[in-house]
Tab-separated table of C-alpha atoms in Angstrom:
chain	number	residue	atom	x	y	z
A	35	MET	CA	1.271	2.092	-12.192
A	36	ASN	CA	2.369	-1.429	-12.749
A	37	SER	CA	5.748	-1.223	-14.446
A	38	THR	CA	8.836	-3.144	-13.413
A	39	ALA	CA	10.864	-2.238	-16.484
A	40	SER	CA	12.368	0.899	-15.003
A	41	GLU	CA	12.885	2.765	-11.766
A	42	PRO	CA	10.393	5.525	-10.974
A	43	VAL	CA	11.414	9.016	-12.038
A	44	ILE	CA	8.747	10.470	-9.737
A	45	THR	CA	7.545	9.048	-6.431
A	46	ALA	CA	4.984	10.763	-4.204
A	47	ARG	CA	3.619	9.525	-0.891
A	48	GLY	CA	0.929	11.232	1.138
A	49	LEU	CA	1.126	14.634	-0.534
A	50	ARG	CA	-1.043	17.247	1.103
A	51	LYS	CA	-1.543	20.905	0.284
A	52	ALA	CA	-4.155	23.024	2.021
A	53	TYR	CA	-5.139	26.631	1.535
A	54	LYS	CA	-7.422	28.592	3.863
A	55	THR	CA	-10.667	26.835	2.994
A	56	THR	CA	-9.544	24.352	0.346
A	57	VAL	CA	-7.551	21.127	0.337
A	58	ALA	CA	-5.782	20.996	-3.040
A	59	LEU	CA	-3.972	17.695	-2.430
A	60	ASP	CA	-5.345	15.166	0.038
A	61	ASN	CA	-2.976	12.267	0.791
A	62	ALA	CA	-2.082	11.903	-2.892
A	63	SER	CA	0.328	9.059	-3.685
A	64	PHE	CA	1.650	7.910	-7.058
A	65	SER	CA	4.713	6.577	-8.858
A	66	ILE	CA	5.735	7.322	-12.457
A	67	PRO	CA	8.330	5.097	-14.180
A	68	SER	CA	10.742	6.282	-16.849
A	69	GLY	CA	9.759	6.059	-20.494
A	70	ARG	CA	6.007	6.527	-19.990
A	71	ILE	CA	3.414	8.997	-21.255
A	72	VAL	CA	1.104	9.768	-18.355
A	73	GLY	CA	-2.220	11.582	-18.514
A	74	LEU	CA	-3.087	13.468	-15.317
A	75	ILE	CA	-6.790	14.075	-15.758
A	76	GLY	CA	-9.314	15.804	-13.544
A	77	PRO	CA	-11.880	18.618	-13.498
A	78	ASN	CA	-10.986	22.206	-12.658
A	79	GLY	CA	-10.031	22.519	-9.015
A	80	ALA	CA	-9.265	18.812	-8.649
A	81	GLY	CA	-5.587	19.361	-7.802
A	82	LYS	CA	-3.880	18.827	-11.187
A	83	THR	CA	-2.037	22.136	-11.226
A	84	THR	CA	-1.004	21.824	-7.588
A	85	ALA	CA	0.408	18.354	-8.265
A	86	LEU	CA	2.400	19.679	-11.223
A	87	LYS	CA	3.668	22.641	-9.195
A	88	ALA	CA	4.822	20.239	-6.484
A	89	ILE	CA	6.712	18.113	-9.040
A	90	LEU	CA	8.338	21.269	-10.437
A	91	GLY	CA	9.251	22.567	-6.989
A	92	LEU	CA	7.002	25.602	-7.375
A	93	THR	CA	4.918	25.029	-4.252
A	94	SER	CA	5.523	23.562	-0.827
A	95	VAL	CA	3.638	20.393	0.103
A	96	GLU	CA	3.534	18.004	3.021
A	97	GLY	CA	4.557	14.397	2.422
A	98	GLU	CA	7.360	12.569	0.622
A	99	LEU	CA	8.306	13.601	-2.908
A	100	SER	CA	11.206	12.483	-5.085
A	101	VAL	CA	11.827	13.609	-8.675
A	102	LEU	CA	14.831	12.037	-10.426
A	103	GLY	CA	16.135	11.086	-7.007
A	104	ARG	CA	15.902	14.619	-5.594
A	105	ASP	CA	13.421	16.527	-3.472
A	106	PRO	CA	12.146	19.359	-5.711
A	107	ARG	CA	11.448	21.481	-2.651
A	108	LEU	CA	15.184	21.527	-1.910
A	109	HIS	CA	16.844	21.016	-5.297
A	110	ARG	CA	14.639	22.814	-7.796
A	111	ASP	CA	17.472	24.555	-9.658
A	112	GLU	CA	19.308	21.275	-10.271
A	113	LEU	CA	16.129	19.500	-11.378
A	114	MET	CA	15.268	22.169	-13.932
A	115	ASN	CA	18.269	20.992	-15.967
A	116	ASP	CA	16.370	17.747	-16.605
A	117	ILE	CA	12.781	19.020	-16.765
A	118	CYS	CA	10.946	20.980	-19.449
A	119	PHE	CA	7.599	22.637	-18.666
A	120	ILE	CA	5.192	23.825	-21.368
A	121	ALA	CA	1.749	25.369	-20.879
A	122	ASP	CA	-0.739	26.538	-23.536
A	123	VAL	CA	1.180	26.441	-26.835
A	124	ALA	CA	-1.202	28.906	-28.483
A	125	VAL	CA	-0.040	31.679	-26.152
A	126	LEU	CA	3.141	33.566	-27.021
A	127	PRO	CA	3.781	37.337	-26.851
A	128	ARG	CA	2.540	38.710	-30.165
A	129	TRP	CA	5.528	41.045	-30.523
A	130	LEU	CA	8.069	38.224	-30.097
A	131	LYS	CA	10.192	37.245	-33.107
A	132	VAL	CA	10.964	33.604	-33.907
A	133	ARG	CA	14.672	34.309	-33.425
A	134	GLU	CA	14.014	35.927	-30.035
A	135	ALA	CA	12.019	32.904	-28.855
A	136	ILE	CA	14.969	30.666	-29.729
A	137	ASP	CA	17.417	33.037	-28.011
A	138	PHE	CA	15.274	33.092	-24.868
A	139	VAL	CA	15.017	29.308	-24.513
A	140	ALA	CA	18.727	28.936	-25.297
A	141	GLY	CA	19.453	31.352	-22.457
A	142	VAL	CA	17.271	29.714	-19.813
A	143	HIS	CA	17.619	25.967	-20.464
A	144	PRO	CA	21.084	24.364	-20.376
A	145	ARG	CA	19.940	21.313	-22.367
A	146	PHE	CA	18.673	23.333	-25.335
A	147	ASP	CA	20.242	22.350	-28.673
A	148	ARG	CA	20.001	25.370	-30.983
A	149	ALA	CA	21.220	23.418	-34.025
A	150	ARG	CA	18.501	20.805	-33.564
A	151	CYS	CA	15.860	23.511	-33.226
A	152	GLU	CA	17.037	25.219	-36.414
A	153	ARG	CA	17.069	21.911	-38.316
A	154	PHE	CA	13.423	21.384	-37.380
A	155	LEU	CA	12.487	24.922	-38.406
A	156	ALA	CA	14.292	24.507	-41.738
A	157	ASN	CA	11.491	22.137	-42.766
A	158	THR	CA	8.807	24.747	-42.047
A	159	LYS	CA	7.872	28.120	-43.524
A	160	LEU	CA	8.928	29.943	-40.362
A	161	GLN	CA	11.463	32.748	-40.761
A	162	PRO	CA	13.725	34.082	-37.952
A	163	LYS	CA	12.474	37.676	-38.312
A	164	GLN	CA	8.766	36.818	-38.264
A	165	ARG	CA	6.781	37.989	-35.270
A	166	VAL	CA	4.204	35.822	-33.522
A	167	ARG	CA	1.384	38.118	-34.674
A	168	GLU	CA	2.292	37.196	-38.272
A	169	LEU	CA	2.066	33.450	-37.663
A	170	SER	CA	-0.896	31.144	-38.160
A	171	LYS	CA	-1.893	28.840	-35.302
A	172	GLY	CA	-0.279	25.961	-37.148
A	173	MET	CA	3.003	27.872	-37.409
A	174	ILE	CA	2.888	28.690	-33.694
A	175	VAL	CA	2.529	24.961	-32.990
A	176	GLN	CA	5.567	24.306	-35.189
A	177	LEU	CA	7.573	26.905	-33.290
A	178	HIS	CA	6.669	25.367	-29.947
A	179	LEU	CA	7.499	21.890	-31.203
A	180	ALA	CA	10.886	23.096	-32.437
A	181	LEU	CA	11.654	24.585	-29.022
A	182	VAL	CA	10.456	21.533	-27.083
A	183	MET	CA	12.168	18.945	-29.263
A	184	ALA	CA	15.486	20.755	-28.971
A	185	ILE	CA	15.513	20.344	-25.182
A	186	ASP	CA	17.065	17.074	-24.051
A	187	ALA	CA	14.966	16.821	-20.886
A	188	ARG	CA	14.260	13.585	-19.035
A	189	ILE	CA	10.819	14.803	-17.966
A	190	LEU	CA	8.482	16.892	-20.119
A	191	VAL	CA	5.509	18.417	-18.286
A	192	LEU	CA	2.638	19.682	-20.449
A	193	ASP	CA	-0.147	21.601	-18.696
A	194	GLU	CA	-3.179	21.945	-21.010
A	195	PRO	CA	-0.718	22.433	-23.897
A	196	THR	CA	-3.243	22.685	-26.748
A	197	LEU	CA	-5.983	24.648	-25.009
A	198	GLY	CA	-6.235	27.443	-27.579
A	199	LEU	CA	-5.841	25.341	-30.715
A	200	ASP	CA	-8.233	23.915	-33.282
A	201	ILE	CA	-8.577	20.135	-33.394
A	202	LEU	CA	-6.282	19.670	-36.423
A	203	TYR	CA	-3.430	21.511	-34.726
A	204	ARG	CA	-4.016	19.685	-31.445
A	205	LYS	CA	-3.660	16.348	-33.216
A	206	GLU	CA	-0.550	17.518	-35.065
A	207	PHE	CA	1.076	18.621	-31.811
A	208	TYR	CA	0.586	15.277	-30.080
A	209	GLN	CA	1.486	13.204	-33.135
A	210	ARG	CA	4.750	15.048	-33.745
A	211	LEU	CA	5.570	14.832	-30.058
A	212	LEU	CA	5.094	11.079	-30.163
A	213	GLU	CA	6.995	10.499	-33.397
A	214	ASP	CA	9.873	12.985	-33.112
A	215	TYR	CA	10.478	13.524	-29.394
A	216	PHE	CA	9.433	10.653	-27.161
A	217	ASP	CA	11.702	7.686	-26.408
A	218	GLU	CA	12.211	5.211	-23.567
A	219	GLN	CA	14.594	7.595	-21.791
A	220	LYS	CA	12.001	10.359	-21.545
A	221	THR	CA	8.832	10.693	-19.491
A	222	ILE	CA	5.923	12.907	-20.497
A	223	ILE	CA	3.220	14.106	-18.104
A	224	VAL	CA	0.254	15.837	-19.719
A	225	THR	CA	-2.869	17.400	-18.239
A	226	THR	CA	-5.827	18.146	-20.473
A	227	HIS	CA	-9.610	18.367	-20.643
A	228	GLN	CA	-9.562	16.866	-24.147
A	229	VAL	CA	-9.339	13.268	-22.976
A	230	GLU	CA	-10.234	11.634	-26.288
A	231	GLU	CA	-7.383	13.353	-28.112
A	232	ILE	CA	-4.591	12.010	-25.917
A	233	GLU	CA	-6.029	8.578	-25.137
A	234	HIS	CA	-4.199	6.931	-28.049
A	235	ILE	CA	-0.759	8.194	-26.973
A	236	LEU	CA	-1.001	7.430	-23.237
A	237	SER	CA	0.764	4.508	-21.603
A	238	ASP	CA	-0.642	5.373	-18.164
A	239	VAL	CA	-3.470	7.417	-16.705
A	240	MET	CA	-4.169	9.068	-13.368
A	241	PHE	CA	-7.566	10.505	-12.440
A	242	ILE	CA	-7.546	13.104	-9.683
A	243	ARG	CA	-10.676	14.204	-7.821
A	244	ASP	CA	-10.865	16.521	-4.799
A	245	GLY	CA	-7.105	16.277	-4.333
A	246	ARG	CA	-7.070	12.471	-4.300
A	247	ILE	CA	-5.734	10.074	-6.917
A	248	VAL	CA	-8.786	7.892	-7.609
A	249	LEU	CA	-7.331	5.922	-10.512
A	250	ASP	CA	-3.667	5.152	-11.211
A	251	ALA	CA	-3.130	2.468	-13.841
A	252	ASP	CA	-1.472	1.670	-17.132
A	253	MET	CA	-3.743	1.666	-20.153
A	254	ASP	CA	-3.495	-2.097	-20.647
A	255	ASP	CA	-4.802	-2.651	-17.114
A	256	VAL	CA	-7.626	-0.178	-17.712
A	257	GLY	CA	-8.702	-2.158	-20.780
A	258	GLN	CA	-8.688	-5.428	-18.847
A	259	ARG	CA	-10.267	-4.102	-15.660
A	260	TYR	CA	-13.218	-2.092	-16.979
A	261	THR	CA	-15.993	-3.342	-19.281
A	262	GLU	CA	-18.916	-1.497	-20.808
A	263	LEU	CA	-22.088	-3.531	-21.342
A	264	LEU	CA	-24.959	-2.700	-23.679
A	265	VAL	CA	-27.569	-4.623	-21.719
A	266	ASN	CA	-30.295	-6.729	-23.272
A	267	ALA	CA	-33.677	-5.466	-22.055
A	268	ASP	CA	-34.565	-8.785	-20.422
A	269	GLN	CA	-31.253	-8.896	-18.513
A	270	LEU	CA	-31.365	-5.522	-16.737
A	271	GLU	CA	-31.933	-6.810	-13.213
A	272	THR	CA	-29.373	-9.591	-13.614
A	273	ALA	CA	-26.812	-7.026	-14.770
A	274	ARG	CA	-27.632	-4.633	-11.907
A	275	ALA	CA	-27.065	-7.456	-9.434
A	276	LEU	CA	-23.412	-7.456	-10.548
A	277	LYS	CA	-23.115	-3.889	-9.178
A	278	PRO	CA	-22.083	-1.672	-12.102
A	279	ILE	CA	-20.162	1.461	-11.171
A	280	ASP	CA	-22.212	3.513	-13.618
A	281	GLU	CA	-25.439	3.210	-15.593
A	282	ARG	CA	-26.874	5.434	-18.277
A	283	SER	CA	-29.852	5.250	-20.618
A	284	LEU	CA	-29.560	5.605	-24.382
A	285	THR	CA	-32.214	6.252	-27.000
A	286	PHE	CA	-34.587	3.466	-28.051
A	287	GLY	CA	-34.686	2.103	-24.495
A	288	LYS	CA	-31.108	0.834	-24.452
A	289	THR	CA	-29.046	0.830	-21.237
A	290	VAL	CA	-25.261	0.941	-20.885
A	291	MET	CA	-23.541	-0.174	-17.679
A	292	LEU	CA	-19.901	0.103	-16.676
A	293	PHE	CA	-18.295	-2.646	-14.598
A	294	ASP	CA	-15.039	-2.818	-12.657
A	295	GLY	CA	-13.370	-6.214	-12.339
A	296	VAL	CA	-16.301	-8.329	-13.524
A	297	PRO	CA	-15.101	-10.995	-16.019
A	298	ARG	CA	-16.059	-10.127	-19.578
A	299	THR	CA	-17.098	-13.729	-20.207
A	300	GLN	CA	-19.703	-13.376	-17.464
A	301	LEU	CA	-21.025	-10.101	-18.862
A	302	SER	CA	-21.163	-11.290	-22.466
A	303	THR	CA	-24.194	-13.458	-21.668
A	304	LEU	CA	-26.128	-10.315	-20.714
A	305	GLY	CA	-25.542	-8.219	-23.833
A	306	GLU	CA	-22.837	-6.646	-25.975
A	307	THR	CA	-19.499	-5.918	-24.264
A	308	ARG	CA	-16.745	-3.485	-25.202
A	309	SER	CA	-13.877	-1.562	-23.646
A	310	PRO	CA	-14.996	1.876	-22.437
A	311	GLY	CA	-13.465	5.033	-23.816
A	312	LEU	CA	-11.321	6.959	-21.368
A	313	ALA	CA	-13.774	9.875	-21.451
A	314	ASP	CA	-16.691	7.645	-20.395
A	315	LEU	CA	-14.599	6.111	-17.626
A	316	PHE	CA	-13.565	9.581	-16.482
A	317	VAL	CA	-17.176	10.789	-16.296
A	318	ALA	CA	-18.239	7.710	-14.309
A	319	ILE	CA	-15.471	8.054	-11.745
A	320	MET	CA	-15.782	11.843	-11.452
A	321	LYS	CA	-19.435	11.522	-10.398
A	322	GLY	CA	-18.024	10.880	-6.966
A	323	THR	CA	-20.046	7.797	-6.152
A	324	TYR	CA	-17.177	5.484	-7.015
A	325	ALA	CA	-13.528	5.122	-5.946
């Protein structure tokens, strides 16, 4: 990632993790600056979870790894003071009371601000004695947001956080996170399959495939580097000569090609150009014929 504004909060060089018959991380290297929102995106089994576990000090890996200036393999307890980890926000024990959830987080995270959490909840319909089984999905999202936003962590790690939620609640979660939690002192790392829903909040993106980081860039660079071309029928062979990284056919005989590093001014003579969506770019790179 091309950022000179701040020192990296996470640096990884040559990470490798192998199981009996599987290589989960294969010489993975990346650097994440402070004050960024990073999407770690890849298919199941690509190495996302292993990478997160390494950052959190939950699994041993080969290679160099520094998180907030410490090796998480040696200093996990210290690092957890500055890191918050959240998985699927739709999953909470159904018997748990709102008050008990607050008590639990207050007991396990030293940076939890109970007063801030309660101020957030005061603007909702949540009551301390309510159990999770009595809450709507939207209320569960509000509870999770209250807990997360009350933790003054430098790094927030979200692993498929909205997996069990409807689209309206997924959007609410990310929007509130962006508006009420994120600032230039915090770094957010999020993994998800729902690429389109986080694209607008990301400052940086990493694609991981077969344990390798195959794309590591800030979103501005992605927009400048990649171009999608709706090719004029009489320009197909000319466009193919420029070596697109992906090509797909649309209805009515139209063809769309994706180019890496080809000047947009050059492509504009061959058809209609536009910036690709992150989901389309992801599909092209995950085919395995590129990068």
